[in-house]
Structure formats: structure tokens, C-alpha cells
């Protein structure tokens, strides 16, 4: 019996891994296309793009895991039933619980994996992702200068560069600073580059000139081989990284700091996110139970199980959509969080009820293989 259990588990594990990799690759491609904005608009490196894409993977895997398990279970169970291998198991004396134990065991293992992803890996990855996006958004080199464009990174400051290479070196640089008292200073330089002096970001300009027009109407003109333009006032900001509900750990979602205005106003959203972290792993078990009900919930059919598989797919889609609807509704009313657990548990109960309602088939269809009796003709020619 243990040998048969391991065989059934292997037949399910392979398609599950392949389906998970395929669906994750599709989701990752969609995520990477949206992340291209980081490279195009913010002029970030390919390493930053890859980091952002990989940090989004825990949530992507968690989303596609139930669907991958459902598809893999249907493919593997349909093949086992069509080739009458499951019928052989029943004919050998295995109970229905014993036959469905390996698939359910695999579903429980994946549910526990999804729970670990939800509680620990996803918040850690999303916190790092949020900090990376914050650094990209506040990257002074990316926001200060755009090639061939006049930009105003701060009030009274206008910057232009004719060209910016891959190393951040700027050509034909123009900077205009207008003061509140009417004074203005214009800097022009053949080249410029970002640097840090004493922990403060600066712009190092080479081979240029300054034209300073004072508030009293005096014009001063100066040429230089190298000039240091202080960028410290541009980065003096009190803005901090803000973590969304998807970035927070479970204890932060269930026990928010009500002294903070944002957490007090979004308390229901955080509570709904916390219950969703605990409830969504149950969909792995629910989808496996639906796949088992689709294949084993009816009699053996030599014509295939296309209709039953279609009904099971529709039921799985409705169940998951209903789960999303309930999660969204829970953000307005706390008591609806109970339904986040009720939806997958009800799906599991209905699927198992349909699975055990059908009697076990304990025979093998060998009529096609049985040779017809040959009757010898009496007498001779």
C-alpha cells in the first residue's frame, strides 16, 4: 500500500511542479512588463529591475499555486482514471479515503507552504520591494536630469543636459537658479557628474562658467575648470517609507497602533488582509477536492470526463472570485471576515460530499481484450 501511495503522489507531484512553473512564468512576465517603467523612466540598472521582479515572486507564487494544483490534479487524475489505474487500486481493496489520501496530503503540504509565504516571506519581500521603489523614486540622479529635457526638480531650479550616458555623465549642462529676492545664477558646463562630498550629494561641473545677476542689478561673470554645486537642499526631506497592508506582518495587521492616524483609519483594511493571509491557503485543499470530485465523483466513463472537468473548472473559478469579493467586502465590515474562511471550507465540504456519494468501481473493463470463442465447423469438405 505504501508503494501505491508513493506512486500516486509522484504522478501528482510532477504535473504540479510543471504547472506552477508555467503559471508563475506567465505571471512573472506580466509583472516584469509593468516594472519596465523603472528602467525607462527612472533610468535604473538591470540589477534593480531584476530585484524588483524577484521580490514580487512570493505573492505571485501564492496566487498561482491553487490554480496550478487544480490543473495538475485534473491532468494526472484523468490519466490515471482513463488508464484504469485507480480502478486497479479499488479492485485491490483500497478504500476511497486511502486512494485520495496522497492527493490530499500534497494539497495540505502546499497549503502549509502558502501559509509560510503569507506570514513570513511575502511581508519581508514586500518591505524590501517598497524600500527599493522608494529609493528609485527619490533617486536624485534620475529625477534631477532627463536627457534633452528641461526639468524643475525644485522651485526656482531649472536643469538641462543635452546628453546623459550610461555612467551618469552629462554633456552640455545648463542650470538656472532663481532666488526669491529676484537674484538669479546661471551655470553652464561642458560636462557634469554626480558625486558625494562629506556625505552630501553634489554635482561636479567641468569647464564652464557662471553668470550671477544680483538683486541690485549687478552682473558677475566667472569661468571655472571645476565647480561643485551643492545638492543637499534638494534631498532634505522628511518623507519616510510607508508600508501598505500587504507589506506588514500578521501581528501588525491584527494589532495596529491606533495612535497613528493612518492605521486607525485603515484598521478594517488591515484586518481583512490579515484574515486573507490565513484563509487563502485553504483554496489549495478546496481545489484539490474539486479535482478529485470531478474525476472520482462519478462512474467510470470510457468517453472521458470532459463535461465533469468543465463543471469543476467553473466551480473553482466561481469559488475563487467569490473569495475576492468577500475579502473586498470585509474591508467595510469586520464580521464578514468569517466568510473568508467559510468560502473555501464550504467548497471543500461540497466537493468531498460529491466525491463520496458515488459508489466505488471495483472492476476493470476488459471486454475489449476478451477474445471471442471460436466454434469449430463439423465435418469436412
mmCIF file with all atom_site columns, C-alpha atoms in Angstrom, residues 46-127:
data_model
loop_
_atom_site.group_PDB
_atom_site.id
_atom_site.type_symbol
_atom_site.label_atom_id
_atom_site.label_alt_id
_atom_site.label_comp_id
_atom_site.label_asym_id
_atom_site.label_entity_id
_atom_site.label_seq_id
_atom_site.pdbx_PDB_ins_code
_atom_site.Cartn_x
_atom_site.Cartn_y
_atom_site.Cartn_z
_atom_site.occupancy
_atom_site.B_iso_or_equiv
_atom_site.pdbx_formal_charge
_atom_site.auth_seq_id
_atom_site.auth_comp_id
_atom_site.auth_asym_id
_atom_site.auth_atom_id
_atom_site.pdbx_PDB_model_num
ATOM 1  C CA . UNK A 1 46  ? 19.046  45.930 -14.994 1.00 0.00 ? 46  UNK A CA 1
ATOM 2  C CA . UNK A 1 47  ? 20.007  44.751 -11.491 1.00 0.00 ? 47  UNK A CA 1
ATOM 3  C CA . UNK A 1 48  ? 17.326  46.979 -9.927  1.00 0.00 ? 48  UNK A CA 1
ATOM 4  C CA . UNK A 1 49  ? 14.781  45.722 -12.460 1.00 0.00 ? 49  UNK A CA 1
ATOM 5  C CA . UNK A 1 50  ? 15.639  42.103 -11.657 1.00 0.00 ? 50  UNK A CA 1
ATOM 6  C CA . UNK A 1 51  ? 15.472  42.767 -7.922  1.00 0.00 ? 51  UNK A CA 1
ATOM 7  C CA . UNK A 1 52  ? 12.006  44.316 -8.176  1.00 0.00 ? 52  UNK A CA 1
ATOM 8  C CA . UNK A 1 53  ? 10.769  41.422 -10.297 1.00 0.00 ? 53  UNK A CA 1
ATOM 9  C CA . UNK A 1 54  ? 12.114  38.728 -7.951  1.00 0.00 ? 54  UNK A CA 1
ATOM 10 C CA . UNK A 1 55  ? 10.761  40.437 -4.823  1.00 0.00 ? 55  UNK A CA 1
ATOM 11 C CA . UNK A 1 56  ? 7.251   40.200 -6.286  1.00 0.00 ? 56  UNK A CA 1
ATOM 12 C CA . UNK A 1 57  ? 7.538   36.428 -6.775  1.00 0.00 ? 57  UNK A CA 1
ATOM 13 C CA . UNK A 1 58  ? 6.295   35.244 -3.328  1.00 0.00 ? 58  UNK A CA 1
ATOM 14 C CA . UNK A 1 59  ? 2.887   36.804 -3.870  1.00 0.00 ? 59  UNK A CA 1
ATOM 15 C CA . UNK A 1 60  ? 2.773   35.601 -7.490  1.00 0.00 ? 60  UNK A CA 1
ATOM 16 C CA . UNK A 1 61  ? 3.547   32.032 -6.429  1.00 0.00 ? 61  UNK A CA 1
ATOM 17 C CA . UNK A 1 62  ? 0.904   32.186 -3.728  1.00 0.00 ? 62  UNK A CA 1
ATOM 18 C CA . UNK A 1 63  ? -1.690  33.357 -6.244  1.00 0.00 ? 63  UNK A CA 1
ATOM 19 C CA . UNK A 1 64  ? -0.979  30.738 -8.917  1.00 0.00 ? 64  UNK A CA 1
ATOM 20 C CA . UNK A 1 65  ? -0.365  27.794 -6.563  1.00 0.00 ? 65  UNK A CA 1
ATOM 21 C CA . UNK A 1 66  ? -4.048  26.750 -6.110  1.00 0.00 ? 66  UNK A CA 1
ATOM 22 C CA . UNK A 1 67  ? -4.705  27.070 -9.837  1.00 0.00 ? 67  UNK A CA 1
ATOM 23 C CA . UNK A 1 68  ? -1.573  25.100 -10.710 1.00 0.00 ? 68  UNK A CA 1
ATOM 24 C CA . UNK A 1 69  ? -2.523  22.382 -8.238  1.00 0.00 ? 69  UNK A CA 1
ATOM 25 C CA . UNK A 1 70  ? -6.034  22.206 -9.687  1.00 0.00 ? 70  UNK A CA 1
ATOM 26 C CA . UNK A 1 71  ? -4.835  21.914 -13.293 1.00 0.00 ? 71  UNK A CA 1
ATOM 27 C CA . UNK A 1 72  ? -2.142  19.370 -12.424 1.00 0.00 ? 72  UNK A CA 1
ATOM 28 C CA . UNK A 1 73  ? -4.571  17.266 -10.389 1.00 0.00 ? 73  UNK A CA 1
ATOM 29 C CA . UNK A 1 74  ? -7.095  17.167 -13.226 1.00 0.00 ? 74  UNK A CA 1
ATOM 30 C CA . UNK A 1 75  ? -4.431  16.132 -15.747 1.00 0.00 ? 75  UNK A CA 1
ATOM 31 C CA . UNK A 1 76  ? -2.881  13.445 -13.532 1.00 0.00 ? 76  UNK A CA 1
ATOM 32 C CA . UNK A 1 77  ? -6.137  12.023 -12.151 1.00 0.00 ? 77  UNK A CA 1
ATOM 33 C CA . UNK A 1 78  ? -7.779  11.977 -15.573 1.00 0.00 ? 78  UNK A CA 1
ATOM 34 C CA . UNK A 1 79  ? -4.902  9.946  -16.967 1.00 0.00 ? 79  UNK A CA 1
ATOM 35 C CA . UNK A 1 80  ? -4.903  7.543  -14.019 1.00 0.00 ? 80  UNK A CA 1
ATOM 36 C CA . UNK A 1 81  ? -8.649  7.016  -14.280 1.00 0.00 ? 81  UNK A CA 1
ATOM 37 C CA . UNK A 1 82  ? -8.667  6.688  -18.084 1.00 0.00 ? 82  UNK A CA 1
ATOM 38 C CA . UNK A 1 83  ? -5.962  4.039  -17.926 1.00 0.00 ? 83  UNK A CA 1
ATOM 39 C CA . UNK A 1 84  ? -7.928  2.314  -15.125 1.00 0.00 ? 84  UNK A CA 1
ATOM 40 C CA . UNK A 1 85  ? -5.056  2.546  -12.651 1.00 0.00 ? 85  UNK A CA 1
ATOM 41 C CA . UNK A 1 86  ? -7.368  3.944  -9.983  1.00 0.00 ? 86  UNK A CA 1
ATOM 42 C CA . UNK A 1 87  ? -9.820  1.138  -10.702 1.00 0.00 ? 87  UNK A CA 1
ATOM 43 C CA . UNK A 1 88  ? -6.995  -1.316 -10.038 1.00 0.00 ? 88  UNK A CA 1
ATOM 44 C CA . UNK A 1 89  ? -6.405  0.377  -6.675  1.00 0.00 ? 89  UNK A CA 1
ATOM 45 C CA . UNK A 1 90  ? -10.064 -0.038 -5.751  1.00 0.00 ? 90  UNK A CA 1
ATOM 46 C CA . UNK A 1 91  ? -10.101 -3.599 -7.033  1.00 0.00 ? 91  UNK A CA 1
ATOM 47 C CA . UNK A 1 92  ? -7.083  -4.357 -4.840  1.00 0.00 ? 92  UNK A CA 1
ATOM 48 C CA . UNK A 1 93  ? -9.085  -3.468 -1.748  1.00 0.00 ? 93  UNK A CA 1
ATOM 49 C CA . UNK A 1 94  ? -8.060  0.158  -1.217  1.00 0.00 ? 94  UNK A CA 1
ATOM 50 C CA . UNK A 1 95  ? -10.752 2.357  0.260   1.00 0.00 ? 95  UNK A CA 1
ATOM 51 C CA . UNK A 1 96  ? -11.678 5.687  -1.237  1.00 0.00 ? 96  UNK A CA 1
ATOM 52 C CA . UNK A 1 97  ? -10.002 7.514  1.633   1.00 0.00 ? 97  UNK A CA 1
ATOM 53 C CA . UNK A 1 98  ? -6.808  5.555  1.009   1.00 0.00 ? 98  UNK A CA 1
ATOM 54 C CA . UNK A 1 99  ? -6.842  6.446  -2.710  1.00 0.00 ? 99  UNK A CA 1
ATOM 55 C CA . UNK A 1 100 ? -7.455  10.165 -2.183  1.00 0.00 ? 100 UNK A CA 1
ATOM 56 C CA . UNK A 1 101 ? -5.007  10.398 0.753   1.00 0.00 ? 101 UNK A CA 1
ATOM 57 C CA . UNK A 1 102 ? -1.887  11.135 -1.407  1.00 0.00 ? 102 UNK A CA 1
ATOM 58 C CA . UNK A 1 103 ? -3.579  13.985 -3.353  1.00 0.00 ? 103 UNK A CA 1
ATOM 59 C CA . UNK A 1 104 ? -4.993  15.499 -0.186  1.00 0.00 ? 104 UNK A CA 1
ATOM 60 C CA . UNK A 1 105 ? -1.641  15.130 1.551   1.00 0.00 ? 105 UNK A CA 1
ATOM 61 C CA . UNK A 1 106 ? 0.002   17.044 -1.300  1.00 0.00 ? 106 UNK A CA 1
ATOM 62 C CA . UNK A 1 107 ? -2.677  19.749 -1.053  1.00 0.00 ? 107 UNK A CA 1
ATOM 63 C CA . UNK A 1 108 ? -2.117  20.104 2.704   1.00 0.00 ? 108 UNK A CA 1
ATOM 64 C CA . UNK A 1 109 ? 1.664   20.403 2.191   1.00 0.00 ? 109 UNK A CA 1
ATOM 65 C CA . UNK A 1 110 ? 1.168   23.141 -0.403  1.00 0.00 ? 110 UNK A CA 1
ATOM 66 C CA . UNK A 1 111 ? -1.335  24.879 1.885   1.00 0.00 ? 111 UNK A CA 1
ATOM 67 C CA . UNK A 1 112 ? 1.277   24.945 4.662   1.00 0.00 ? 112 UNK A CA 1
ATOM 68 C CA . UNK A 1 113 ? 3.837   26.279 2.176   1.00 0.00 ? 113 UNK A CA 1
ATOM 69 C CA . UNK A 1 114 ? 1.392   29.010 1.136   1.00 0.00 ? 114 UNK A CA 1
ATOM 70 C CA . UNK A 1 115 ? 0.824   29.853 4.799   1.00 0.00 ? 115 UNK A CA 1
ATOM 71 C CA . UNK A 1 116 ? 4.574   30.292 5.357   1.00 0.00 ? 116 UNK A CA 1
ATOM 72 C CA . UNK A 1 117 ? 4.742   32.506 2.278   1.00 0.00 ? 117 UNK A CA 1
ATOM 73 C CA . UNK A 1 118 ? 1.840   34.606 3.549   1.00 0.00 ? 118 UNK A CA 1
ATOM 74 C CA . UNK A 1 119 ? 3.043   35.030 7.106   1.00 0.00 ? 119 UNK A CA 1
ATOM 75 C CA . UNK A 1 120 ? 6.784   35.476 6.719   1.00 0.00 ? 120 UNK A CA 1
ATOM 76 C CA . UNK A 1 121 ? 8.244   35.546 3.202   1.00 0.00 ? 121 UNK A CA 1
ATOM 77 C CA . UNK A 1 122 ? 5.781   37.868 1.455   1.00 0.00 ? 122 UNK A CA 1
ATOM 78 C CA . UNK A 1 123 ? 5.912   40.659 4.097   1.00 0.00 ? 123 UNK A CA 1
ATOM 79 C CA . UNK A 1 124 ? 9.717   40.540 4.176   1.00 0.00 ? 124 UNK A CA 1
ATOM 80 C CA . UNK A 1 125 ? 9.939   40.610 0.362   1.00 0.00 ? 125 UNK A CA 1
ATOM 81 C CA . UNK A 1 126 ? 7.362   43.372 0.010   1.00 0.00 ? 126 UNK A CA 1
ATOM 82 C CA . UNK A 1 127 ? 9.059   45.519 2.642   1.00 0.00 ? 127 UNK A CA 1
#
